[in-house]
Coordinates of C-alpha atoms in Angstrom, one line a residue:
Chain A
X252 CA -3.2 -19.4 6.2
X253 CA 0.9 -19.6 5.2
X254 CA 2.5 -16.0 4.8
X255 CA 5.9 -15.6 3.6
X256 CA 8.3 -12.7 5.6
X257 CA 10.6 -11.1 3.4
X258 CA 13.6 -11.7 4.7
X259 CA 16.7 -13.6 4.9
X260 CA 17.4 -13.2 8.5
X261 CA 16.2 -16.3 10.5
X262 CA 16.4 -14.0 14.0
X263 CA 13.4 -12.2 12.3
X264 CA 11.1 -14.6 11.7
X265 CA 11.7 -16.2 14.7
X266 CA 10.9 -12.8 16.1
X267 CA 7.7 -12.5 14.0
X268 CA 6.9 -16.3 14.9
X269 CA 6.7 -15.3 18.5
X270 CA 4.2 -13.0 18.5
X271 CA 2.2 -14.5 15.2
X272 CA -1.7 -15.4 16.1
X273 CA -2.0 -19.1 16.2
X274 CA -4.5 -19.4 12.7
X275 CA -1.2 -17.8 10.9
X276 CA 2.0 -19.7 9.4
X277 CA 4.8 -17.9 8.8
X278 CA 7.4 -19.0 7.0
X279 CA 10.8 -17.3 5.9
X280 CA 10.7 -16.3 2.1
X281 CA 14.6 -18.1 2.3
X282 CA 13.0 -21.4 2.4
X283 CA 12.1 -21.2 -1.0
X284 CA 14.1 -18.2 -2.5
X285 CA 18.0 -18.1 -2.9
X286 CA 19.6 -14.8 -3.6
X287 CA 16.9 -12.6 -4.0
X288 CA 16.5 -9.6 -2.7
X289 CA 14.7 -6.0 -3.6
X290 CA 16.3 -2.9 -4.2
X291 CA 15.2 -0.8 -1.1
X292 CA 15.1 2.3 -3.1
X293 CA 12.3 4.4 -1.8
X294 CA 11.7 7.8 0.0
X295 CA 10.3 6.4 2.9
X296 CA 9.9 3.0 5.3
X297 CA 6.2 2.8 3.8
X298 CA 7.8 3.2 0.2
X299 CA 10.2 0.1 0.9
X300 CA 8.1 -2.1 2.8
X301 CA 5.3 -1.7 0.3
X302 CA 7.9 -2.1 -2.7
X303 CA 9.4 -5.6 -0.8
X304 CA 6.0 -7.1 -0.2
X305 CA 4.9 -6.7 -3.7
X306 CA 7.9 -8.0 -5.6
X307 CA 8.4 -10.4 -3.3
X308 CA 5.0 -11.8 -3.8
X309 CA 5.1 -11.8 -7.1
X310 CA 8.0 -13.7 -7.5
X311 CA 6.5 -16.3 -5.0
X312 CA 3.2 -15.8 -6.0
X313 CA 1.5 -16.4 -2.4
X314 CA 0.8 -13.9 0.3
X315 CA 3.5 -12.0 2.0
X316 CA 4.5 -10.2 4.7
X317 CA 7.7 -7.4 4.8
X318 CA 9.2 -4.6 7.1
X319 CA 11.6 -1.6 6.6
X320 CA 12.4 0.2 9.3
X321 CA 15.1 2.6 10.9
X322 CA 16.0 5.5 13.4
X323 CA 14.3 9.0 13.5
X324 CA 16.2 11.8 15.2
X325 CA 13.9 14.5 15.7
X326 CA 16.7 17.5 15.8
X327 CA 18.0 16.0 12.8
X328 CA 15.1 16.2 11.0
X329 CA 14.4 12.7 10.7
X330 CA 18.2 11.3 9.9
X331 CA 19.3 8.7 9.6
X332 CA 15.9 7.7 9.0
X333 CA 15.0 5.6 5.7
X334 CA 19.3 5.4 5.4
X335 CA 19.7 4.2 8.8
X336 CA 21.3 0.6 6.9
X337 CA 22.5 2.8 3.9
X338 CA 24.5 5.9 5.1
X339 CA 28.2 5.4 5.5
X340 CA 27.4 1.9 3.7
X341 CA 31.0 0.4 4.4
X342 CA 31.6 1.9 7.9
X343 CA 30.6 -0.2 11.2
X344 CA 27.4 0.4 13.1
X345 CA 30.4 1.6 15.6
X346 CA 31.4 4.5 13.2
X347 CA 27.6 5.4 12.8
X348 CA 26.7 6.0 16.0
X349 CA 29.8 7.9 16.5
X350 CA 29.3 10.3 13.6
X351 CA 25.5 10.7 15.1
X352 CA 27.0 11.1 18.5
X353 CA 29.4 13.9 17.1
X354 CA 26.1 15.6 15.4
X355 CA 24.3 15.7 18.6
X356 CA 27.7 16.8 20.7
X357 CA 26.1 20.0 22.2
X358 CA 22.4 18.7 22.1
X359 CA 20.9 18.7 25.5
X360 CA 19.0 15.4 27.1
X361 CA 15.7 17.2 26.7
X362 CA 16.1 18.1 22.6
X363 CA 17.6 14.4 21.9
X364 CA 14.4 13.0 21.2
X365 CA 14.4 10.0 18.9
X366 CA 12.2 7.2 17.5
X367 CA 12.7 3.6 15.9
X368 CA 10.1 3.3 13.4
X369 CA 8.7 0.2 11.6
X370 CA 6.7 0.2 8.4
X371 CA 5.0 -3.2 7.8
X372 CA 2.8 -4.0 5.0
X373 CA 1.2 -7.6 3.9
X374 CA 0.3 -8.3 0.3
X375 CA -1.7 -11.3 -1.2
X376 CA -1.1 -11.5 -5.3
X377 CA -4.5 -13.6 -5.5
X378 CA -6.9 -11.0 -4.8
X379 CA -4.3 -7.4 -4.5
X380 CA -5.3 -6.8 -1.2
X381 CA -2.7 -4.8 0.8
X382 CA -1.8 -3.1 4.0
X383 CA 0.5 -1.0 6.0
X384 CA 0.9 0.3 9.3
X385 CA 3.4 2.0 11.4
X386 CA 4.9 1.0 15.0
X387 CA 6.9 2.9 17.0
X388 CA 8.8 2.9 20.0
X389 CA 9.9 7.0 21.1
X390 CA 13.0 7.9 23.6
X391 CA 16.4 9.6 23.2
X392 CA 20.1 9.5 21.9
X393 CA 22.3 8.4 24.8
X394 CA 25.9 10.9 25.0
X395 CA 28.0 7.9 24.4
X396 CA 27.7 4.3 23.1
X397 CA 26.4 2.0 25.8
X398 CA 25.9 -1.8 26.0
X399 CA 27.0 -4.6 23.9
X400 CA 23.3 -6.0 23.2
X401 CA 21.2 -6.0 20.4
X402 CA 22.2 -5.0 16.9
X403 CA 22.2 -1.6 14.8
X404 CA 21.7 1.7 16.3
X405 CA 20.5 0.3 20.1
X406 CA 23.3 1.0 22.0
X407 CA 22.5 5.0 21.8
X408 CA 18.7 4.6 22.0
X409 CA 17.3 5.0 25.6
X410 CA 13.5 3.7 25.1
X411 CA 11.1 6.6 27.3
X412 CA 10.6 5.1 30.9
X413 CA 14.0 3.5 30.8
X414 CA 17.2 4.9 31.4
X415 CA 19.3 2.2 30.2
X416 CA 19.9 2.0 26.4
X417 CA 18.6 -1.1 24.3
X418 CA 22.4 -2.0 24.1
X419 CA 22.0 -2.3 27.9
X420 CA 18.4 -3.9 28.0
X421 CA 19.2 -6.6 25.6
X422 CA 16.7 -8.2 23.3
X423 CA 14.3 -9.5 25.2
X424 CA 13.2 -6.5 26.9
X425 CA 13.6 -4.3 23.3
X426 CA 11.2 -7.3 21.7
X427 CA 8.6 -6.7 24.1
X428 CA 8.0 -3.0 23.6
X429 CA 9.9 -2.7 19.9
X430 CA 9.0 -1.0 17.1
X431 CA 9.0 -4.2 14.7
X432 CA 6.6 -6.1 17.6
X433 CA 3.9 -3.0 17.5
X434 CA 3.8 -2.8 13.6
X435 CA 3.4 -6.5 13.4
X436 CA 0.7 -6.8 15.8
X437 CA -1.2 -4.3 14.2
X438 CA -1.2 -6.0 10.8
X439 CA -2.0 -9.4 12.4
X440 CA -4.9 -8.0 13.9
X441 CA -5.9 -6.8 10.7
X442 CA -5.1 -10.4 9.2
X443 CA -7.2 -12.1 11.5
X444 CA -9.8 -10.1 10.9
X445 CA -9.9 -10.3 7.1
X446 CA -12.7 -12.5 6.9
X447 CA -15.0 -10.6 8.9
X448 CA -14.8 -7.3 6.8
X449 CA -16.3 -9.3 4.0
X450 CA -13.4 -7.7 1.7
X451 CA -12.3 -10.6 -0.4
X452 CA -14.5 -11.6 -3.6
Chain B
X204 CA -14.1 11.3 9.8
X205 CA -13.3 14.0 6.6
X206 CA -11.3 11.6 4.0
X207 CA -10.5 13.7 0.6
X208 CA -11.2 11.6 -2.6
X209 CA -8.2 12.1 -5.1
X210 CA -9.8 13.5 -8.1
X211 CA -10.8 16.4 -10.2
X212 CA -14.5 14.3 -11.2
X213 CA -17.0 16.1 -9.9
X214 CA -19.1 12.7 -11.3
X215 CA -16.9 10.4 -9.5
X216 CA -17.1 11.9 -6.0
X217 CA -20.9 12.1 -6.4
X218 CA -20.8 8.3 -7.7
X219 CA -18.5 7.6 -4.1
X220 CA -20.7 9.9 -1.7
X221 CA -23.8 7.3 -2.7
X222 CA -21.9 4.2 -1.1
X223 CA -20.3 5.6 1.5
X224 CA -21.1 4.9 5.0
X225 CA -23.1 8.0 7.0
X226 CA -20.4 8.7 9.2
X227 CA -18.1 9.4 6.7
X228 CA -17.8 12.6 5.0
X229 CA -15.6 12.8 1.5
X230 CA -14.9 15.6 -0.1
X231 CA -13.3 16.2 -3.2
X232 CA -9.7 17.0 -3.5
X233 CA -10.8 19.5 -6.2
X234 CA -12.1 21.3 -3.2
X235 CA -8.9 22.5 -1.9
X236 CA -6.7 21.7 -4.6
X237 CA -6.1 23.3 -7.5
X238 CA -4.2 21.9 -10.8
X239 CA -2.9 19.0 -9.1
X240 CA -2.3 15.9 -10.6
X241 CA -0.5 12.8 -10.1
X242 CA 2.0 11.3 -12.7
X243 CA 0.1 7.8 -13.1
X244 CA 3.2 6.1 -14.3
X245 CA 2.9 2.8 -12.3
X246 CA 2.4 -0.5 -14.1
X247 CA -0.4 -1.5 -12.3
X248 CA -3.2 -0.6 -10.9
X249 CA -2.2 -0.9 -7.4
X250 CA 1.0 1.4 -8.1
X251 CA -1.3 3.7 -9.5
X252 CA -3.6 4.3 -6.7
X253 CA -1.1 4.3 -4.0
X254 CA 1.2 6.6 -5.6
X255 CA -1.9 8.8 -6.1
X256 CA -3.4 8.5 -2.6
X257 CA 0.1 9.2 -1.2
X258 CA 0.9 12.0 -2.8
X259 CA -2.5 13.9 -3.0
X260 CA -2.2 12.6 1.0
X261 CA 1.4 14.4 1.5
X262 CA 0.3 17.8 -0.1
X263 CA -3.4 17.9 1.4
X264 CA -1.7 16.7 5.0
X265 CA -5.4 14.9 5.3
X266 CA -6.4 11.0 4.9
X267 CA -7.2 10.7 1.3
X268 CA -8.8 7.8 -1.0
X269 CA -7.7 7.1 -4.6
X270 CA -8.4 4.5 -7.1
X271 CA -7.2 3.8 -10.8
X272 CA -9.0 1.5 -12.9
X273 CA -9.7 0.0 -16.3
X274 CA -10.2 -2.7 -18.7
X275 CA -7.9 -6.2 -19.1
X276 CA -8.7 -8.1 -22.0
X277 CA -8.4 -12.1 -21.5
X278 CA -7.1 -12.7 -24.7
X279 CA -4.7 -9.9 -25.1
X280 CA -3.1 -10.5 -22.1
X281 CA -4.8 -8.0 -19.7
X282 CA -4.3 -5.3 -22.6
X283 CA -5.0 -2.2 -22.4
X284 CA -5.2 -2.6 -18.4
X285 CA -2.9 0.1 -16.8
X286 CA -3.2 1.6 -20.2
X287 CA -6.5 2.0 -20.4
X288 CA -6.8 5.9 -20.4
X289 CA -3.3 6.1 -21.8
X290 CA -3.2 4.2 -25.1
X291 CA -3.8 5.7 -28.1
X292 CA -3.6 9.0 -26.0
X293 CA -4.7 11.6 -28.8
X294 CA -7.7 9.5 -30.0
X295 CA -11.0 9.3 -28.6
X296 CA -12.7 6.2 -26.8
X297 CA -14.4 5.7 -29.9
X298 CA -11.3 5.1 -32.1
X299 CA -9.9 2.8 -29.0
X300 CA -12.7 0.6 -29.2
X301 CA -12.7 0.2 -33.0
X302 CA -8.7 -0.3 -32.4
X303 CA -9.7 -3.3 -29.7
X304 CA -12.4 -4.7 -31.7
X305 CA -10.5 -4.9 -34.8
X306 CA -8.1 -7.0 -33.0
X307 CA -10.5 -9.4 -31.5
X308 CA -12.3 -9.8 -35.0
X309 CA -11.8 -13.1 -35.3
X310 CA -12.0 -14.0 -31.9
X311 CA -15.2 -16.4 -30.6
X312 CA -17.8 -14.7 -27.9
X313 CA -16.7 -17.4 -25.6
X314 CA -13.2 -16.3 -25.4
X315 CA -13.7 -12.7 -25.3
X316 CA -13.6 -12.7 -21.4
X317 CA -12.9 -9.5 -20.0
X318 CA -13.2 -7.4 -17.0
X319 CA -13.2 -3.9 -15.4
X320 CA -10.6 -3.5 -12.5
X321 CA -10.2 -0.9 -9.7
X322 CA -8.0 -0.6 -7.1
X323 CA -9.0 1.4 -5.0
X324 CA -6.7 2.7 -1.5
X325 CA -7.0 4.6 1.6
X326 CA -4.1 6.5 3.4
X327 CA -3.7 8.3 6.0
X328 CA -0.7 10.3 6.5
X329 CA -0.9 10.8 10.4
X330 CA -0.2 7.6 11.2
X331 CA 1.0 5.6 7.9
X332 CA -1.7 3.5 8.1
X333 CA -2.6 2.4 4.1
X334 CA -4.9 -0.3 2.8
X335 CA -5.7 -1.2 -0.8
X336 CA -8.4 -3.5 -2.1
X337 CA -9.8 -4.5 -5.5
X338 CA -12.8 -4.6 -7.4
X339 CA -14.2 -6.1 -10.0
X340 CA -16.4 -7.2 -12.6
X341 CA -16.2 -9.7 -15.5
X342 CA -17.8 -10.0 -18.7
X343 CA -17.3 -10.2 -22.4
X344 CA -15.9 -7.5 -25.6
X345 CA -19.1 -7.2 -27.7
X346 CA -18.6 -7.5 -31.7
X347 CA -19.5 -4.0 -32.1
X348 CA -19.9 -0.3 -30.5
X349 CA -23.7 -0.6 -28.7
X350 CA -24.8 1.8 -27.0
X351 CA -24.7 5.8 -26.2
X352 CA -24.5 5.8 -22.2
X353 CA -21.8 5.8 -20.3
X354 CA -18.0 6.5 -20.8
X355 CA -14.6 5.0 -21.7
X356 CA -14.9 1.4 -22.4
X357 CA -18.7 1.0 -21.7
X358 CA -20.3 0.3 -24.9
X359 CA -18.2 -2.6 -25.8
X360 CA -18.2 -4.5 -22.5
X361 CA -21.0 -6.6 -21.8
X362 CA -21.4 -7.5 -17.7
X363 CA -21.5 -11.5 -17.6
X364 CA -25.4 -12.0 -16.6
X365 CA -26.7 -9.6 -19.1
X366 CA -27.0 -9.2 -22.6
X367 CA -26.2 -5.6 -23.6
X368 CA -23.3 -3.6 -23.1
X369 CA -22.8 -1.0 -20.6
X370 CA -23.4 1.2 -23.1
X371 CA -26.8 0.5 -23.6
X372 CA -27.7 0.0 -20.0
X373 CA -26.9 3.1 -18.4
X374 CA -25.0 4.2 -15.7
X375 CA -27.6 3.2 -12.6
X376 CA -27.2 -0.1 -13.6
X377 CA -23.2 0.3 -14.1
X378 CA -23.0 1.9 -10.4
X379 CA -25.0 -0.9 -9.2
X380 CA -22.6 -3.5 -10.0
X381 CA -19.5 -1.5 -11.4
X382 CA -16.1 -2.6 -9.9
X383 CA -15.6 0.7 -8.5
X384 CA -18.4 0.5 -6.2
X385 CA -17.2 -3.0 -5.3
X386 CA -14.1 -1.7 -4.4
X387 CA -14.8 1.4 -2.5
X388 CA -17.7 -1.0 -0.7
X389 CA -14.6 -3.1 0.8
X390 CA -12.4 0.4 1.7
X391 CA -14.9 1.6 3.3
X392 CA -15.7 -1.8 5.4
X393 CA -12.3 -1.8 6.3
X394 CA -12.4 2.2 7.2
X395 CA -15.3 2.0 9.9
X396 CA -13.6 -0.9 11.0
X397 CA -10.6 0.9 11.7
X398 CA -10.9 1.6 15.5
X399 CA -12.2 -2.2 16.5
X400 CA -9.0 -3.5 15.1
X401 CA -6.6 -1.7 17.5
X402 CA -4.1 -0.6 14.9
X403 CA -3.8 2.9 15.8
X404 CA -1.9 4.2 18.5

């Protein structure tokens, strides 16, 4: 079985290829699809991933696998949430996590509750079959900015059970317990057992 | 498990409660729900039902299924398909199927191949966990209105494998074989499935 991944980031699929059961290809929808990319215009990460496995699919026309996913701050009431790429669009993810860090300036440690959440869905054109779930990874906003790993928001996310930020932990201990790795592994296991559930005609 | 089933047909839910598996229970949205209706504005199928399971999901606060379904017409491009209900809004069925058949007047029996689609979807707002599957079943446009029984579309659509229309065989030979029932019979393989595939957490 060969799946496309929505994406034109080559760390991500090498990501996804790591934890991928053996039965599954994946391959990066950039191997055969220059400058294209889906308008990531919905309400929520379900909304978008849903949205970027369909049109992507259907501009490929094979099975395919996509993600959207972001930062929930719970005192915040969700924010940045689905605009965790989007808000303050031409400002560094420096600038972002200082404008969060401002928001949260008088928050306590036990009120800073956060979560990265990942909305993964997998479509196949051939026979509309489709499905979502959700991973998550829970913990809190750090008071500053610490660590020089990683990417996007992980150097003020302290994962629970740690007390070093994902800035600090680096990738390989953030792709072990990550919000992207749990949402995946959910739909592979769903994948796999597609031809058990006797739902393809 | 209590799932809701998105719709306001007493018929339909009835239709749904005979397939579904004994440790299930579905109850109508209709129930609890009062004037609600969701703005099928998608253009297709699959739109359709997850934007209803969704948001019938978001306002009940309950795992809900939802399907939209209808007829696609080989020869006329998959027309009326997502239009099914919609085209020709203030006229009834039987106007429709005079409209269809009219168009097809010159067209063969063996190239009247058509089919009845559903797409049926579950979701479950607790966890964003969503699946969608199709069902079908294929046949051919009759050469005139036979028939009394059933609804919609029925008495021009003749199920490949028999020779009379919907119409004239009734609906407990419709439910047998009907596309809905195929696609509901996959959800709900999938649903009591659910906690052997480890995708809840």
């Amino acid at each position: 079985m060969i799946i496309y991944l929505a994406t034109n980031n080559k760390h991500k699929l090498k990501e996804i290829n790591e934890i991928k059961p053996k039965n599954i290809q994946i391959k990066g929808m950039f191997e055969i699809l220059k400058d294209f990319e889906v308008n990531e215009d919905g309400k929520t990460f379900l909304e978008n991933s849903i949205k970027k496995a369909i049109e992507t699919a259907h501009v490929l026309r094979a099975p395919v696998i996509a993600d959207d996913s972001g930062l929930e701050i719970k005192i915040l009431n969700g924010f940045p949430g689905v605009y965790s790429a989007r808000f303050m669009e031409n400002y560094s993810y420096k600038d972002k996590m200082k404008y969060i860090l401002k928001k949260l300036e008088n928050v306590p440690f036990e009120k800073r509750d956060a979560r990265f959440v990942c909305s993964a869905t997998y479509y196949n054109p051939k026979n509309n079959i489709l499905f979502s779930v959700e991973g998550e990874v829970k913990g809190k906003i750090a008071f500053s900015i610490l660590g020089k790993k990683g990417f996007g928001y992980d150097p003020i996310f302290i994962p629970n059970g740690e007390t070093l930020t994902f800035g600090q932990l680096g990738e390989s201990i953030k792709n072990k317990i990550s919000h992207r790795k749990r949402a995946f592994e959910k739909l592979f296991s769903l994948l796999i057992n597609i031809p058990k559930l006797e739902i393809i005609s």
